[in-house]
mmCIF file of C-alpha atoms in Angstrom:
data_model
loop_
_atom_site.group_PDB
_atom_site.id
_atom_site.type_symbol
_atom_site.label_atom_id
_atom_site.label_comp_id
_atom_site.label_asym_id
_atom_site.label_seq_id
_atom_site.Cartn_x
_atom_site.Cartn_y
_atom_site.Cartn_z
ATOM 1 C CA ASP A 1 126.932 92.099 79.050
ATOM 2 C CA GLN A 2 126.984 92.200 82.815
ATOM 3 C CA GLN A 3 127.105 95.907 83.552
ATOM 4 C CA VAL A 4 126.537 95.427 87.276
ATOM 5 C CA LYS A 5 128.503 92.797 89.161
ATOM 6 C CA GLN A 6 128.350 91.368 92.621
ATOM 7 C CA ASN A 7 131.457 89.245 92.809
ATOM 8 C CA SER A 8 130.740 87.615 96.152
ATOM 9 C CA PRO A 9 127.931 85.053 95.818
ATOM 10 C CA SER A 10 127.770 84.588 99.572
ATOM 11 C CA LEU A 11 128.815 86.176 102.847
ATOM 12 C CA SER A 12 128.591 84.984 106.451
ATOM 13 C CA VAL A 13 128.733 87.376 109.384
ATOM 14 C CA GLN A 14 128.301 87.046 113.135
ATOM 15 C CA GLU A 15 125.277 88.699 114.685
ATOM 16 C CA GLY A 16 126.119 92.201 115.888
ATOM 17 C CA ARG A 17 129.012 92.642 113.474
ATOM 18 C CA ILE A 18 129.123 94.701 110.308
ATOM 19 C CA SER A 19 128.051 93.218 106.972
ATOM 20 C CA ILE A 20 129.605 94.768 103.880
ATOM 21 C CA LEU A 21 128.145 93.888 100.502
ATOM 22 C CA ASN A 22 129.905 95.081 97.383
ATOM 23 C CA CYS A 23 128.817 95.964 93.889
ATOM 24 C CA ASP A 24 130.825 97.078 90.844
ATOM 25 C CA TYR A 25 129.548 98.617 87.631
ATOM 26 C CA THR A 26 131.054 99.332 84.258
ATOM 27 C CA ASN A 27 128.840 102.014 82.731
ATOM 28 C CA SER A 28 129.985 105.492 83.768
ATOM 29 C CA MET A 29 126.585 106.879 82.794
ATOM 30 C CA PHE A 30 124.885 105.173 85.723
ATOM 31 C CA ASP A 31 123.797 107.787 88.210
ATOM 32 C CA TYR A 32 121.103 106.148 90.325
ATOM 33 C CA PHE A 33 121.672 103.077 92.425
ATOM 34 C CA LEU A 34 119.388 100.886 94.488
ATOM 35 C CA TRP A 35 119.804 98.056 96.969
ATOM 36 C CA TYR A 36 117.184 95.381 97.494
ATOM 37 C CA LYS A 37 116.777 92.504 99.893
ATOM 38 C CA LYS A 38 115.079 89.337 98.729
ATOM 39 C CA TYR A 39 113.735 86.284 100.504
ATOM 40 C CA PRO A 40 113.051 83.074 98.542
ATOM 41 C CA ALA A 41 109.833 83.050 96.532
ATOM 42 C CA GLU A 42 109.152 86.715 97.321
ATOM 43 C CA GLY A 43 109.663 89.923 95.412
ATOM 44 C CA PRO A 44 112.678 92.100 96.240
ATOM 45 C CA THR A 45 112.151 94.669 98.979
ATOM 46 C CA PHE A 46 113.663 98.106 98.458
ATOM 47 C CA LEU A 47 116.262 99.018 101.084
ATOM 48 C CA ILE A 48 118.103 102.175 100.173
ATOM 49 C CA SER A 49 119.086 104.299 97.200
ATOM 50 C CA ILE A 50 121.837 106.719 96.283
ATOM 51 C CA SER A 51 122.279 109.139 93.428
ATOM 52 C CA SER A 52 125.598 110.118 91.935
ATOM 53 C CA ILE A 53 125.523 113.578 93.512
ATOM 54 C CA LYS A 54 126.133 111.927 96.882
ATOM 55 C CA ASP A 55 128.802 109.563 98.100
ATOM 56 C CA LYS A 56 126.912 108.289 101.132
ATOM 57 C CA ASN A 57 123.337 107.721 102.203
ATOM 58 C CA GLU A 58 122.137 106.384 105.534
ATOM 59 C CA ASP A 59 118.880 104.875 106.670
ATOM 60 C CA GLY A 60 118.923 103.349 110.122
ATOM 61 C CA ARG A 61 121.236 100.352 110.165
ATOM 62 C CA PHE A 62 121.845 100.599 106.411
ATOM 63 C CA THR A 63 124.426 102.840 104.772
ATOM 64 C CA VAL A 64 125.321 102.884 101.101
ATOM 65 C CA PHE A 65 128.638 104.281 99.891
ATOM 66 C CA LEU A 66 129.329 105.280 96.299
ATOM 67 C CA ASN A 67 132.807 105.635 94.818
ATOM 68 C CA LYS A 68 132.235 107.007 91.326
ATOM 69 C CA SER A 69 135.881 106.998 90.297
ATOM 70 C CA ALA A 70 136.157 103.298 91.149
ATOM 71 C CA LYS A 71 132.642 102.553 89.849
ATOM 72 C CA HIS A 72 131.960 100.802 93.110
ATOM 73 C CA LEU A 73 129.229 100.876 95.697
ATOM 74 C CA SER A 74 128.841 99.076 98.960
ATOM 75 C CA LEU A 75 126.064 98.442 101.457
ATOM 76 C CA HIS A 76 126.957 98.388 105.133
ATOM 77 C CA ILE A 77 124.605 96.823 107.666
ATOM 78 C CA VAL A 78 125.404 97.637 111.289
ATOM 79 C CA PRO A 79 124.716 95.802 113.501
ATOM 80 C CA SER A 80 123.803 92.699 111.530
ATOM 81 C CA GLN A 81 120.797 90.722 112.749
ATOM 82 C CA PRO A 82 119.659 87.173 111.937
ATOM 83 C CA GLY A 83 116.603 88.621 110.157
ATOM 84 C CA ASP A 84 118.990 90.284 107.694
ATOM 85 C CA SER A 85 119.779 86.848 106.238
ATOM 86 C CA ALA A 86 118.609 87.109 102.629
ATOM 87 C CA VAL A 87 119.903 87.711 99.109
ATOM 88 C CA TYR A 88 120.909 91.295 98.419
ATOM 89 C CA PHE A 89 120.815 92.812 94.946
ATOM 90 C CA CYS A 90 122.269 96.063 93.744
ATOM 91 C CA ALA A 91 120.852 97.830 90.694
ATOM 92 C CA ALA A 92 121.992 100.766 88.595
ATOM 93 C CA SER A 93 120.494 102.968 85.955
ATOM 94 C CA TYR A 94 120.372 106.401 84.372
ATOM 95 C CA PRO A 95 117.341 108.418 83.257
ATOM 96 C CA GLY A 96 115.213 106.766 80.611
ATOM 97 C CA ASN A 97 117.069 103.492 80.868
ATOM 98 C CA GLN A 98 116.315 100.166 82.474
ATOM 99 C CA PHE A 99 117.712 99.122 85.801
ATOM 100 C CA TYR A 100 120.586 96.664 85.559
ATOM 101 C CA PHE A 101 120.796 94.207 88.429
ATOM 102 C CA GLY A 102 123.701 92.290 89.876
ATOM 103 C CA THR A 103 123.437 88.542 90.430
ATOM 104 C CA GLY A 104 123.036 88.955 94.172
ATOM 105 C CA THR A 105 124.951 88.157 97.350
ATOM 106 C CA SER A 106 123.473 85.719 99.834
ATOM 107 C CA LEU A 107 124.025 87.038 103.352
ATOM 108 C CA THR A 108 123.870 84.711 106.342
ATOM 109 C CA VAL A 109 123.935 86.267 109.789
ATOM 110 C CA ILE A 110 124.973 83.707 112.378
ATOM 111 C CA PRO A 111 123.352 84.080 115.811
ATOM 112 C CA LYS B 1 98.922 102.641 99.885
ATOM 113 C CA ALA B 2 98.589 99.123 98.593
ATOM 114 C CA GLY B 3 101.728 97.647 97.134
ATOM 115 C CA VAL B 4 102.302 96.121 93.734
ATOM 116 C CA THR B 5 100.066 93.114 93.174
ATOM 117 C CA GLN B 6 100.582 90.275 90.737
ATOM 118 C CA THR B 7 98.190 87.576 89.668
ATOM 119 C CA PRO B 8 98.243 84.678 89.630
ATOM 120 C CA ARG B 9 100.898 83.844 92.201
ATOM 121 C CA TYR B 10 101.496 80.364 90.844
ATOM 122 C CA LEU B 11 100.924 78.873 87.446
ATOM 123 C CA ILE B 12 101.605 75.489 85.875
ATOM 124 C CA LYS B 13 101.528 75.162 82.107
ATOM 125 C CA THR B 14 102.750 72.681 79.527
ATOM 126 C CA ARG B 15 105.128 73.270 76.654
ATOM 127 C CA GLY B 16 103.556 75.016 73.693
ATOM 128 C CA GLN B 17 100.841 76.736 75.684
ATOM 129 C CA GLN B 18 100.661 80.449 76.239
ATOM 130 C CA VAL B 19 100.287 82.381 79.469
ATOM 131 C CA THR B 20 99.239 85.869 80.566
ATOM 132 C CA LEU B 21 100.450 87.418 83.797
ATOM 133 C CA SER B 22 98.963 90.516 85.363
ATOM 134 C CA CYS B 23 100.465 93.346 87.402
ATOM 135 C CA SER B 24 98.737 96.206 89.203
ATOM 136 C CA PRO B 25 101.157 98.972 90.161
ATOM 137 C CA ILE B 26 101.099 101.154 93.241
ATOM 138 C CA SER B 27 98.416 103.788 92.872
ATOM 139 C CA GLY B 28 99.797 106.800 90.998
ATOM 140 C CA HIS B 29 102.759 104.934 89.543
ATOM 141 C CA ARG B 30 102.955 105.167 85.784
ATOM 142 C CA SER B 31 105.915 102.930 85.004
ATOM 143 C CA VAL B 32 105.800 99.148 85.109
ATOM 144 C CA SER B 33 108.823 96.962 84.438
ATOM 145 C CA TRP B 34 108.925 93.191 84.119
ATOM 146 C CA TYR B 35 111.784 90.894 85.102
ATOM 147 C CA GLN B 36 112.528 87.196 84.912
ATOM 148 C CA GLN B 37 114.437 85.471 87.690
ATOM 149 C CA THR B 38 115.699 81.918 87.254
ATOM 150 C CA PRO B 39 117.604 79.885 89.881
ATOM 151 C CA GLY B 40 121.087 81.237 90.370
ATOM 152 C CA GLN B 41 120.450 84.215 88.120
ATOM 153 C CA GLY B 42 119.915 87.812 88.857
ATOM 154 C CA LEU B 43 116.946 89.707 87.581
ATOM 155 C CA GLN B 44 116.801 89.747 83.804
ATOM 156 C CA PHE B 45 114.973 92.763 82.421
ATOM 157 C CA LEU B 46 112.128 92.009 80.017
ATOM 158 C CA PHE B 47 110.516 95.370 79.258
ATOM 159 C CA GLU B 48 109.253 98.625 80.700
ATOM 160 C CA TYR B 49 105.998 100.394 80.011
ATOM 161 C CA PHE B 50 105.239 104.008 80.774
ATOM 162 C CA SER B 51 101.957 105.681 79.881
ATOM 163 C CA GLU B 52 100.933 102.684 77.765
ATOM 164 C CA THR B 53 104.116 102.824 75.661
ATOM 165 C CA GLN B 54 106.973 100.361 75.737
ATOM 166 C CA ARG B 55 110.040 102.413 76.636
ATOM 167 C CA ASN B 56 112.740 99.813 77.028
ATOM 168 C CA LYS B 57 113.099 96.187 76.009
ATOM 169 C CA GLY B 58 115.488 93.531 77.203
ATOM 170 C CA ASN B 59 117.107 90.761 75.218
ATOM 171 C CA PHE B 60 114.270 88.257 75.113
ATOM 172 C CA PRO B 61 112.652 86.572 72.093
ATOM 173 C CA GLY B 62 109.476 87.902 70.559
ATOM 174 C CA ARG B 63 107.468 85.202 72.356
ATOM 175 C CA PHE B 64 107.575 87.564 75.315
ATOM 176 C CA SER B 65 105.294 90.548 74.940
ATOM 177 C CA GLY B 66 103.472 92.978 77.137
ATOM 178 C CA ARG B 67 101.124 95.863 77.259
ATOM 179 C CA GLN B 68 99.950 98.560 79.617
ATOM 180 C CA PHE B 69 96.460 99.882 80.049
ATOM 181 C CA SER B 70 95.286 103.425 80.682
ATOM 182 C CA ASN B 71 95.013 102.702 84.427
ATOM 183 C CA SER B 72 98.706 101.672 84.379
ATOM 184 C CA ARG B 73 97.918 98.005 84.968
ATOM 185 C CA SER B 74 100.139 95.808 82.854
ATOM 186 C CA GLU B 75 100.016 92.327 81.400
ATOM 187 C CA MET B 76 102.797 90.142 80.150
ATOM 188 C CA ASN B 77 102.243 87.342 77.678
ATOM 189 C CA VAL B 78 104.465 84.412 76.825
ATOM 190 C CA SER B 79 103.481 82.335 73.817
ATOM 191 C CA THR B 80 104.662 78.862 72.846
ATOM 192 C CA LEU B 81 106.042 78.117 76.273
ATOM 193 C CA GLU B 82 109.360 76.306 76.606
ATOM 194 C CA LEU B 83 110.747 74.435 79.598
ATOM 195 C CA GLY B 84 113.344 77.197 80.060
ATOM 196 C CA ASP B 85 110.587 79.726 80.658
ATOM 197 C CA SER B 86 110.046 78.280 84.118
ATOM 198 C CA ALA B 87 110.946 81.162 86.408
ATOM 199 C CA LEU B 88 109.751 83.736 88.880
ATOM 200 C CA TYR B 89 108.307 86.673 86.960
ATOM 201 C CA LEU B 90 108.446 89.957 88.808
ATOM 202 C CA CYS B 91 106.928 93.266 88.040
ATOM 203 C CA ALA B 92 107.987 96.562 89.548
ATOM 204 C CA SER B 93 106.383 99.968 89.466
ATOM 205 C CA SER B 94 107.769 103.458 89.843
ATOM 206 C CA LEU B 95 106.351 106.945 89.820
ATOM 207 C CA GLY B 96 108.404 108.134 86.892
ATOM 208 C CA LEU B 97 110.374 106.595 84.108
ATOM 209 C CA ALA B 98 112.757 103.814 84.959
ATOM 210 C CA GLY B 99 116.160 105.109 85.904
ATOM 211 C CA THR B 100 114.774 108.150 87.665
ATOM 212 C CA ASP B 101 112.757 106.683 90.501
ATOM 213 C CA THR B 102 112.870 103.789 92.915
ATOM 214 C CA GLN B 103 111.149 100.659 91.681
ATOM 215 C CA TYR B 104 108.914 98.708 94.039
ATOM 216 C CA PHE B 105 108.379 95.047 93.358
ATOM 217 C CA GLY B 106 105.388 92.785 93.576
ATOM 218 C CA PRO B 107 105.519 89.280 95.074
ATOM 219 C CA GLY B 108 106.017 87.655 91.698
ATOM 220 C CA THR B 109 104.322 84.917 89.688
ATOM 221 C CA ARG B 110 105.983 81.505 89.841
ATOM 222 C CA LEU B 111 105.578 79.898 86.405
ATOM 223 C CA THR B 112 106.331 76.213 85.969
ATOM 224 C CA VAL B 113 106.403 74.776 82.465
ATOM 225 C CA LEU B 114 106.091 70.983 82.225
#
């Protein structure tokens, strides 16, 4: 059962523009969410997190938005840079449980 | 602080053999989780260990097993290897139990089964 879904396998964005990556979940118990960036043959690198008590969290160029009623979160990257080209994974969990990962969205930032 | 380390980085085995992968978490982290990533797939959860106890287990056959030592280092074992076990195996550590803290990943072990 795919409890966390990233419905866009790929996304292309011009350098300097905003990248928006989306993630949907089905389990209303999820209350902690993470975003990772992954390059081929490397481990995922943690980007940003958000807990269900917030609806927004910012860290530099990265902002995560959480819409609990829609069971939806999104990662905004502004401005997008060529070095942001990677696969992005969202993950969700609740205390004592495993993290459930989406299948990833491959972002390409075009110079 | 040093990050999560995994050894070996690359491994080639043949069908029927067994393999042991090792993971050293970030110093002070007590939880270690293991994941399998195959081409085109997301990260499939294998199991989580916290204070030497398995806390959560994913939907994998019993050929996949693990353990955690008192220093929080963890090993994962796969017996009777099959071709479909070829994958990138990732471990991640966190300060507290999974679901409560951010997980930090190691570089992974690339296992190829011939």
